[in-house]
C-alpha cells in the first residue's frame, strides 16, 4: 500500500505574507487529514522562512530545482547543500517549465537526480509529453527516454524513496486535465518500465504522482486511478481552500 503524496509547487508565485498564511492554513488542516503525505515547494527566497513556519507540522519542504554541481560560477543557481541547509528534504527536478522553458535536457535532469541522491535529498522527478508528442503517438517513447536518462546508472537501493510525477505538459496550468484513462495508461507505462529495469517489488514501491490542472473537483477521481499515488499541484496549491480540498480528495479516494 503506497501512501499518496501531494506537493504544492508554488513556482514564482506568492509573497512572504501570503506564504505565511498559506502554511498556517495548510498546517491547521493537517490535523484532520490522515494517510496522505504533504509537501510545499516555495520560491527559493522563501524556503528558510517557510521551513520555520512549517515547524513540526509534518509537511515537507522542497526546492523547485537545483544545479547538479556542488558549487561554483553558476549565477542564479542553487546547490543541493544549500537546499539542505534551509531545511529541504525534497527537490522537484525536470519540471516541464525547466525542460521546455529553459531547454533542460533529459541528461541534465539525470545529473541532477544523481546529485540530489548523493546529497540525501529526495527527488520528485517530473516526466511528461507535449501535446505534439501525444498527438504524434510518441507519449510512451518520450516518457521512457526521460525515465531512462533520469535513472540510468542507479540501482534500486540508490533510488529508495523516489517520487515520479507524471505531468503531461499540455495539462499544466491549462485547465485541461488528463482523463483517468490517459493518466492510468501513462502511470502503467512508467511502472512497467520500473519493473523491467529494476524489479517488480521496486516498481510497486515507487510513488507516481499525477500533475496537470488538479483541482478539488477532480482530485478524488484522479487519485482513485490505479497506480496514481498523489499529485503535484501548481495553481490550486496557492490558496488554502483548493489545496486542502485536494488533500481531502486524496484521503477519500
Ligand atoms: C505543475 O506546475 O506542476 C502543475 C501541475 O501545475 P497546475 O496544477 O497549475 O497545472
mmCIF file of C-alpha atoms and ligand atoms in Angstrom:
data_model
loop_
_atom_site.group_PDB
_atom_site.id
_atom_site.type_symbol
_atom_site.label_atom_id
_atom_site.label_comp_id
_atom_site.label_asym_id
_atom_site.label_seq_id
_atom_site.Cartn_x
_atom_site.Cartn_y
_atom_site.Cartn_z
ATOM 1 C CA UNK A 1 0.000 0.000 0.000
ATOM 2 C CA UNK A 2 1.601 3.292 -1.127
ATOM 3 C CA UNK A 3 0.791 6.449 0.865
ATOM 4 C CA UNK A 4 -0.338 9.189 -1.517
ATOM 5 C CA UNK A 5 1.946 12.206 -1.638
ATOM 6 C CA UNK A 6 0.644 15.641 -2.578
ATOM 7 C CA UNK A 7 3.047 18.510 -3.159
ATOM 8 C CA UNK A 8 2.268 22.137 -3.906
ATOM 9 C CA UNK A 9 4.597 23.739 -6.437
ATOM 10 C CA UNK A 10 4.293 27.468 -5.837
ATOM 11 C CA UNK A 11 6.537 28.317 -8.817
ATOM 12 C CA UNK A 12 7.344 32.080 -8.958
ATOM 13 C CA UNK A 13 4.168 32.979 -7.071
ATOM 14 C CA UNK A 14 3.243 34.256 -3.582
ATOM 15 C CA UNK A 15 4.880 36.869 -1.412
ATOM 16 C CA UNK A 16 6.202 36.448 2.116
ATOM 17 C CA UNK A 17 2.921 37.371 3.819
ATOM 18 C CA UNK A 18 0.725 35.098 1.704
ATOM 19 C CA UNK A 19 3.256 32.270 2.009
ATOM 20 C CA UNK A 20 2.931 32.537 5.799
ATOM 21 C CA UNK A 21 -0.884 32.484 5.631
ATOM 22 C CA UNK A 22 -0.828 29.547 3.259
ATOM 23 C CA UNK A 23 1.407 27.488 5.541
ATOM 24 C CA UNK A 24 -0.715 28.323 8.568
ATOM 25 C CA UNK A 25 -3.899 27.276 6.765
ATOM 26 C CA UNK A 26 -2.486 24.005 5.442
ATOM 27 C CA UNK A 27 -0.945 23.272 8.849
ATOM 28 C CA UNK A 28 -4.327 23.665 10.535
ATOM 29 C CA UNK A 29 -5.977 21.289 8.084
ATOM 30 C CA UNK A 30 -3.323 18.612 8.663
ATOM 31 C CA UNK A 31 -4.927 17.691 11.999
ATOM 32 C CA UNK A 32 -7.995 16.248 10.225
ATOM 33 C CA UNK A 33 -6.086 14.518 7.400
ATOM 34 C CA UNK A 34 -4.751 11.026 7.676
ATOM 35 C CA UNK A 35 -2.979 8.786 5.224
ATOM 36 C CA UNK A 36 -1.556 11.475 2.960
ATOM 37 C CA UNK A 37 1.959 12.938 2.842
ATOM 38 C CA UNK A 38 2.045 16.661 2.112
ATOM 39 C CA UNK A 39 4.786 18.990 0.916
ATOM 40 C CA UNK A 40 5.287 22.508 -0.417
ATOM 41 C CA UNK A 41 7.858 23.904 -2.833
ATOM 42 C CA UNK A 42 8.114 27.687 -2.304
ATOM 43 C CA UNK A 43 10.329 30.029 -4.344
ATOM 44 C CA UNK A 44 13.995 29.900 -3.193
ATOM 45 C CA UNK A 45 13.980 33.198 -1.229
ATOM 46 C CA UNK A 46 11.118 31.990 0.991
ATOM 47 C CA UNK A 47 12.373 28.477 1.686
ATOM 48 C CA UNK A 48 14.000 29.231 5.010
ATOM 49 C CA UNK A 49 11.070 31.279 6.324
ATOM 50 C CA UNK A 50 8.513 28.693 5.162
ATOM 51 C CA UNK A 51 10.603 25.916 6.732
ATOM 52 C CA UNK A 52 10.465 27.770 10.057
ATOM 53 C CA UNK A 53 6.707 28.293 9.760
ATOM 54 C CA UNK A 54 6.181 24.600 8.941
ATOM 55 C CA UNK A 55 7.766 23.710 12.282
ATOM 56 C CA UNK A 56 6.714 20.202 13.257
ATOM 57 C CA UNK A 57 3.556 20.187 11.092
ATOM 58 C CA UNK A 58 4.823 17.100 9.245
ATOM 59 C CA UNK A 59 4.657 18.972 5.924
ATOM 60 C CA UNK A 60 7.860 18.555 3.926
ATOM 61 C CA UNK A 61 9.805 21.365 2.288
ATOM 62 C CA UNK A 62 11.018 21.023 -1.302
ATOM 63 C CA UNK A 63 13.182 23.074 -3.637
ATOM 64 C CA UNK A 64 11.782 23.692 -7.116
ATOM 65 C CA UNK A 65 15.097 22.876 -8.828
ATOM 66 C CA UNK A 66 18.854 22.692 -8.158
ATOM 67 C CA UNK A 67 22.146 22.523 -10.034
ATOM 68 C CA UNK A 68 23.999 19.212 -10.291
ATOM 69 C CA UNK A 69 27.310 20.853 -9.332
ATOM 70 C CA UNK A 70 28.116 21.378 -5.660
ATOM 71 C CA UNK A 71 29.259 24.975 -6.143
ATOM 72 C CA UNK A 72 30.947 27.420 -8.467
ATOM 73 C CA UNK A 73 30.232 30.122 -11.014
ATOM 74 C CA UNK A 74 26.566 29.364 -11.754
ATOM 75 C CA UNK A 75 24.729 32.660 -11.453
ATOM 76 C CA UNK A 76 21.176 32.245 -10.245
ATOM 77 C CA UNK A 77 21.506 28.561 -9.378
ATOM 78 C CA UNK A 78 21.420 26.784 -6.028
ATOM 79 C CA UNK A 79 23.117 23.581 -4.886
ATOM 80 C CA UNK A 80 21.838 20.527 -3.034
ATOM 81 C CA UNK A 81 23.769 21.581 0.093
ATOM 82 C CA UNK A 82 22.045 24.977 0.058
ATOM 83 C CA UNK A 83 18.624 23.314 -0.124
ATOM 84 C CA UNK A 84 19.543 21.020 2.762
ATOM 85 C CA UNK A 85 20.857 23.990 4.760
ATOM 86 C CA UNK A 86 17.481 25.724 4.651
ATOM 87 C CA UNK A 87 15.574 22.597 5.645
ATOM 88 C CA UNK A 88 14.558 20.982 2.358
ATOM 89 C CA UNK A 89 14.147 17.231 2.347
ATOM 90 C CA UNK A 90 12.862 17.051 -1.256
ATOM 91 C CA UNK A 91 13.579 18.700 -4.591
ATOM 92 C CA UNK A 92 11.489 18.878 -7.768
ATOM 93 C CA UNK A 93 13.632 18.014 -10.781
ATOM 94 C CA UNK A 94 12.876 18.113 -14.504
ATOM 95 C CA UNK A 95 9.693 20.166 -14.248
ATOM 96 C CA UNK A 96 8.423 20.874 -17.752
ATOM 97 C CA UNK A 97 8.874 24.606 -17.154
ATOM 98 C CA UNK A 98 12.595 23.868 -16.738
ATOM 99 C CA UNK A 99 12.753 21.375 -19.590
ATOM 100 C CA UNK A 100 10.737 23.389 -22.098
ATOM 101 C CA UNK A 101 11.185 26.921 -20.734
ATOM 102 C CA UNK A 102 14.946 26.675 -20.141
ATOM 103 C CA UNK A 103 15.933 23.887 -22.500
ATOM 104 C CA UNK A 104 16.928 21.464 -19.748
ATOM 105 C CA UNK A 105 17.755 18.111 -21.353
ATOM 106 C CA UNK A 106 16.857 14.643 -20.045
ATOM 107 C CA UNK A 107 20.585 14.069 -19.475
ATOM 108 C CA UNK A 108 20.903 17.217 -17.348
ATOM 109 C CA UNK A 109 17.906 16.092 -15.313
ATOM 110 C CA UNK A 110 19.742 12.777 -14.843
ATOM 111 C CA UNK A 111 22.795 14.603 -13.448
ATOM 112 C CA UNK A 112 20.547 16.492 -11.039
ATOM 113 C CA UNK A 113 18.964 13.248 -9.821
ATOM 114 C CA UNK A 114 22.438 11.835 -9.133
ATOM 115 C CA UNK A 115 23.469 14.985 -7.250
ATOM 116 C CA UNK A 116 20.249 15.077 -5.214
ATOM 117 C CA UNK A 117 20.526 11.425 -4.202
ATOM 118 C CA UNK A 118 24.219 11.821 -3.317
ATOM 119 C CA UNK A 119 23.321 14.747 -1.068
ATOM 120 C CA UNK A 120 20.450 12.881 0.609
ATOM 121 C CA UNK A 121 17.620 14.900 -0.943
ATOM 122 C CA UNK A 122 14.541 13.038 -2.152
ATOM 123 C CA UNK A 123 13.906 13.920 -5.785
ATOM 124 C CA UNK A 124 10.425 14.378 -7.247
ATOM 125 C CA UNK A 125 11.256 13.747 -10.890
ATOM 126 C CA UNK A 126 8.798 15.143 -13.429
ATOM 127 C CA UNK A 127 8.274 13.466 -16.779
ATOM 128 C CA UNK A 128 5.671 14.165 -19.423
ATOM 129 C CA UNK A 129 4.917 14.598 -23.078
ATOM 130 C CA UNK A 130 3.913 17.715 -25.014
ATOM 131 C CA UNK A 131 0.649 17.865 -26.931
ATOM 132 C CA UNK A 132 2.523 17.465 -30.188
ATOM 133 C CA UNK A 133 4.265 14.351 -28.877
ATOM 134 C CA UNK A 134 0.961 12.878 -27.696
ATOM 135 C CA UNK A 135 -0.718 13.627 -30.990
ATOM 136 C CA UNK A 136 2.254 12.069 -32.799
ATOM 137 C CA UNK A 137 1.749 8.874 -30.758
ATOM 138 C CA UNK A 138 5.128 9.363 -29.068
ATOM 139 C CA UNK A 139 3.994 9.540 -25.422
ATOM 140 C CA UNK A 140 5.498 6.194 -24.453
ATOM 141 C CA UNK A 141 8.838 6.915 -26.160
ATOM 142 C CA UNK A 142 9.118 10.321 -24.517
ATOM 143 C CA UNK A 143 8.277 9.010 -21.036
ATOM 144 C CA UNK A 144 10.719 6.136 -21.325
ATOM 145 C CA UNK A 145 13.506 8.322 -22.706
ATOM 146 C CA UNK A 146 13.055 10.794 -19.846
ATOM 147 C CA UNK A 147 12.909 7.961 -17.288
ATOM 148 C CA UNK A 148 15.959 6.195 -18.713
ATOM 149 C CA UNK A 149 18.002 9.414 -18.721
ATOM 150 C CA UNK A 150 16.895 10.326 -15.192
ATOM 151 C CA UNK A 151 17.504 6.937 -13.586
ATOM 152 C CA UNK A 152 20.272 5.416 -15.720
ATOM 153 C CA UNK A 153 23.138 4.165 -13.653
ATOM 154 C CA UNK A 154 21.197 3.799 -10.412
ATOM 155 C CA UNK A 155 20.464 0.581 -8.587
ATOM 156 C CA UNK A 156 17.085 0.214 -6.945
ATOM 157 C CA UNK A 157 18.574 0.684 -3.493
ATOM 158 C CA UNK A 158 20.071 4.028 -4.643
ATOM 159 C CA UNK A 159 16.594 5.122 -5.673
ATOM 160 C CA UNK A 160 14.780 4.214 -2.458
ATOM 161 C CA UNK A 161 12.090 6.800 -1.688
ATOM 162 C CA UNK A 162 11.952 8.060 -5.265
ATOM 163 C CA UNK A 163 8.842 10.002 -6.315
ATOM 164 C CA UNK A 164 7.989 10.410 -10.001
ATOM 165 C CA UNK A 165 5.454 12.990 -11.210
ATOM 166 C CA UNK A 166 3.729 12.213 -14.486
ATOM 167 C CA UNK A 167 2.915 15.672 -15.803
ATOM 168 C CA UNK A 168 1.560 15.887 -19.337
ATOM 169 C CA UNK A 169 2.837 19.277 -20.497
ATOM 170 C CA UNK A 170 -0.486 20.085 -22.192
ATOM 171 C CA UNK A 171 -2.300 19.774 -18.858
ATOM 172 C CA UNK A 172 -0.026 22.032 -16.805
ATOM 173 C CA UNK A 173 -1.641 25.342 -15.960
ATOM 174 C CA UNK A 174 -4.105 24.974 -18.824
ATOM 175 C CA UNK A 175 -7.231 23.817 -17.007
ATOM 176 C CA UNK A 176 -7.198 20.781 -19.311
ATOM 177 C CA UNK A 177 -6.845 17.665 -17.216
ATOM 178 C CA UNK A 178 -5.824 14.218 -18.430
ATOM 179 C CA UNK A 179 -8.690 11.747 -18.467
ATOM 180 C CA UNK A 180 -8.490 8.992 -15.913
ATOM 181 C CA UNK A 181 -7.727 6.594 -18.801
ATOM 182 C CA UNK A 182 -4.833 8.766 -20.052
ATOM 183 C CA UNK A 183 -3.390 9.147 -16.558
ATOM 184 C CA UNK A 184 -3.794 5.438 -15.832
ATOM 185 C CA UNK A 185 -2.096 4.439 -19.074
ATOM 186 C CA UNK A 186 0.903 6.739 -18.566
ATOM 187 C CA UNK A 187 1.371 5.596 -14.973
ATOM 188 C CA UNK A 188 1.188 1.991 -16.133
ATOM 189 C CA UNK A 189 3.866 2.663 -18.794
ATOM 190 C CA UNK A 190 6.183 4.118 -16.159
ATOM 191 C CA UNK A 191 5.556 1.383 -13.599
ATOM 192 C CA UNK A 192 6.065 -1.363 -16.176
ATOM 193 C CA UNK A 193 9.371 0.267 -17.157
ATOM 194 C CA UNK A 194 10.455 0.385 -13.492
ATOM 195 C CA UNK A 195 9.578 -3.309 -13.134
ATOM 196 C CA UNK A 196 11.553 -4.243 -16.233
ATOM 197 C CA UNK A 197 14.540 -2.005 -15.476
ATOM 198 C CA UNK A 198 14.703 -2.801 -11.741
ATOM 199 C CA UNK A 199 12.232 -5.279 -10.200
ATOM 200 C CA UNK A 200 8.529 -5.787 -9.582
ATOM 201 C CA UNK A 201 8.857 -5.069 -5.898
ATOM 202 C CA UNK A 202 10.744 -1.842 -6.565
ATOM 203 C CA UNK A 203 8.177 -0.758 -9.180
ATOM 204 C CA UNK A 204 5.400 -1.390 -6.662
ATOM 205 C CA UNK A 205 7.171 0.743 -4.052
ATOM 206 C CA UNK A 206 7.649 3.883 -6.186
ATOM 207 C CA UNK A 207 5.029 6.593 -5.825
ATOM 208 C CA UNK A 208 3.962 8.146 -9.109
ATOM 209 C CA UNK A 209 2.048 11.406 -8.793
ATOM 210 C CA UNK A 210 -0.179 12.894 -11.451
ATOM 211 C CA UNK A 211 0.236 16.611 -12.188
ATOM 212 C CA UNK A 212 -1.699 18.869 -14.529
ATOM 213 C CA UNK A 213 -4.677 21.049 -13.560
ATOM 214 C CA UNK A 214 -5.533 19.047 -10.445
ATOM 215 C CA UNK A 215 -8.361 20.802 -8.598
ATOM 216 C CA UNK A 216 -10.584 19.885 -5.648
ATOM 217 C CA UNK A 217 -13.341 18.726 -8.006
ATOM 218 C CA UNK A 218 -11.182 16.262 -9.957
ATOM 219 C CA UNK A 219 -8.708 15.187 -7.258
ATOM 220 C CA UNK A 220 -10.642 12.252 -5.807
ATOM 221 C CA UNK A 221 -11.367 10.800 -9.248
ATOM 222 C CA UNK A 222 -7.711 11.085 -10.334
ATOM 223 C CA UNK A 223 -6.374 9.706 -7.050
ATOM 224 C CA UNK A 224 -8.690 6.716 -7.409
ATOM 225 C CA UNK A 225 -7.000 5.684 -10.676
ATOM 226 C CA UNK A 226 -4.991 2.512 -10.258
ATOM 227 C CA UNK A 227 -1.311 3.473 -9.941
ATOM 228 C CA UNK A 228 -1.873 7.193 -9.221
ATOM 229 C CA UNK A 229 -0.245 7.902 -5.866
ATOM 230 C CA UNK A 230 -0.925 11.559 -5.268
ATOM 231 C CA UNK A 231 -0.455 14.801 -7.129
ATOM 232 C CA UNK A 232 1.932 17.601 -7.928
ATOM 233 C CA UNK A 233 -0.208 20.725 -7.835
ATOM 234 C CA UNK A 234 0.567 24.145 -9.279
ATOM 235 C CA UNK A 235 -2.203 26.754 -9.449
ATOM 236 C CA UNK A 236 -4.507 25.114 -6.920
ATOM 237 C CA UNK A 237 -1.740 24.980 -4.299
ATOM 238 C CA UNK A 238 -1.600 28.764 -3.958
ATOM 239 C CA UNK A 239 -4.680 29.117 -1.777
ATOM 240 C CA UNK A 240 -5.581 27.170 1.351
ATOM 241 C CA UNK A 241 -9.082 26.141 0.360
ATOM 242 C CA UNK A 242 -8.410 24.458 -3.013
ATOM 243 C CA UNK A 243 -5.200 22.839 -1.793
ATOM 244 C CA UNK A 244 -6.877 21.434 1.307
ATOM 245 C CA UNK A 245 -9.778 20.318 -0.927
ATOM 246 C CA UNK A 246 -7.274 18.311 -2.984
ATOM 247 C CA UNK A 247 -5.749 16.820 0.171
ATOM 248 C CA UNK A 248 -9.231 15.749 1.265
ATOM 249 C CA UNK A 249 -9.808 14.258 -2.207
ATOM 250 C CA UNK A 250 -6.667 12.174 -1.807
ATOM 251 C CA UNK A 251 -7.746 10.825 1.553
ATOM 252 C CA UNK A 252 -11.249 9.947 0.357
ATOM 253 C CA UNK A 253 -10.179 8.036 -2.772
HETATM 254 C C1 LIG B 1 2.739 21.955 -12.087
HETATM 255 O O1 LIG B 1 3.243 23.039 -12.288
HETATM 256 O O2 LIG B 1 3.462 21.015 -11.745
HETATM 257 C C2 LIG B 1 1.308 21.806 -12.280
HETATM 258 C C3 LIG B 1 0.832 20.609 -12.310
HETATM 259 O O3 LIG B 1 0.583 22.971 -12.443
HETATM 260 P P1 LIG B 1 -1.025 23.087 -12.461
HETATM 261 O O4 LIG B 1 -1.544 22.287 -11.306
HETATM 262 O O5 LIG B 1 -1.288 24.552 -12.326
HETATM 263 O O6 LIG B 1 -1.480 22.530 -13.776
#
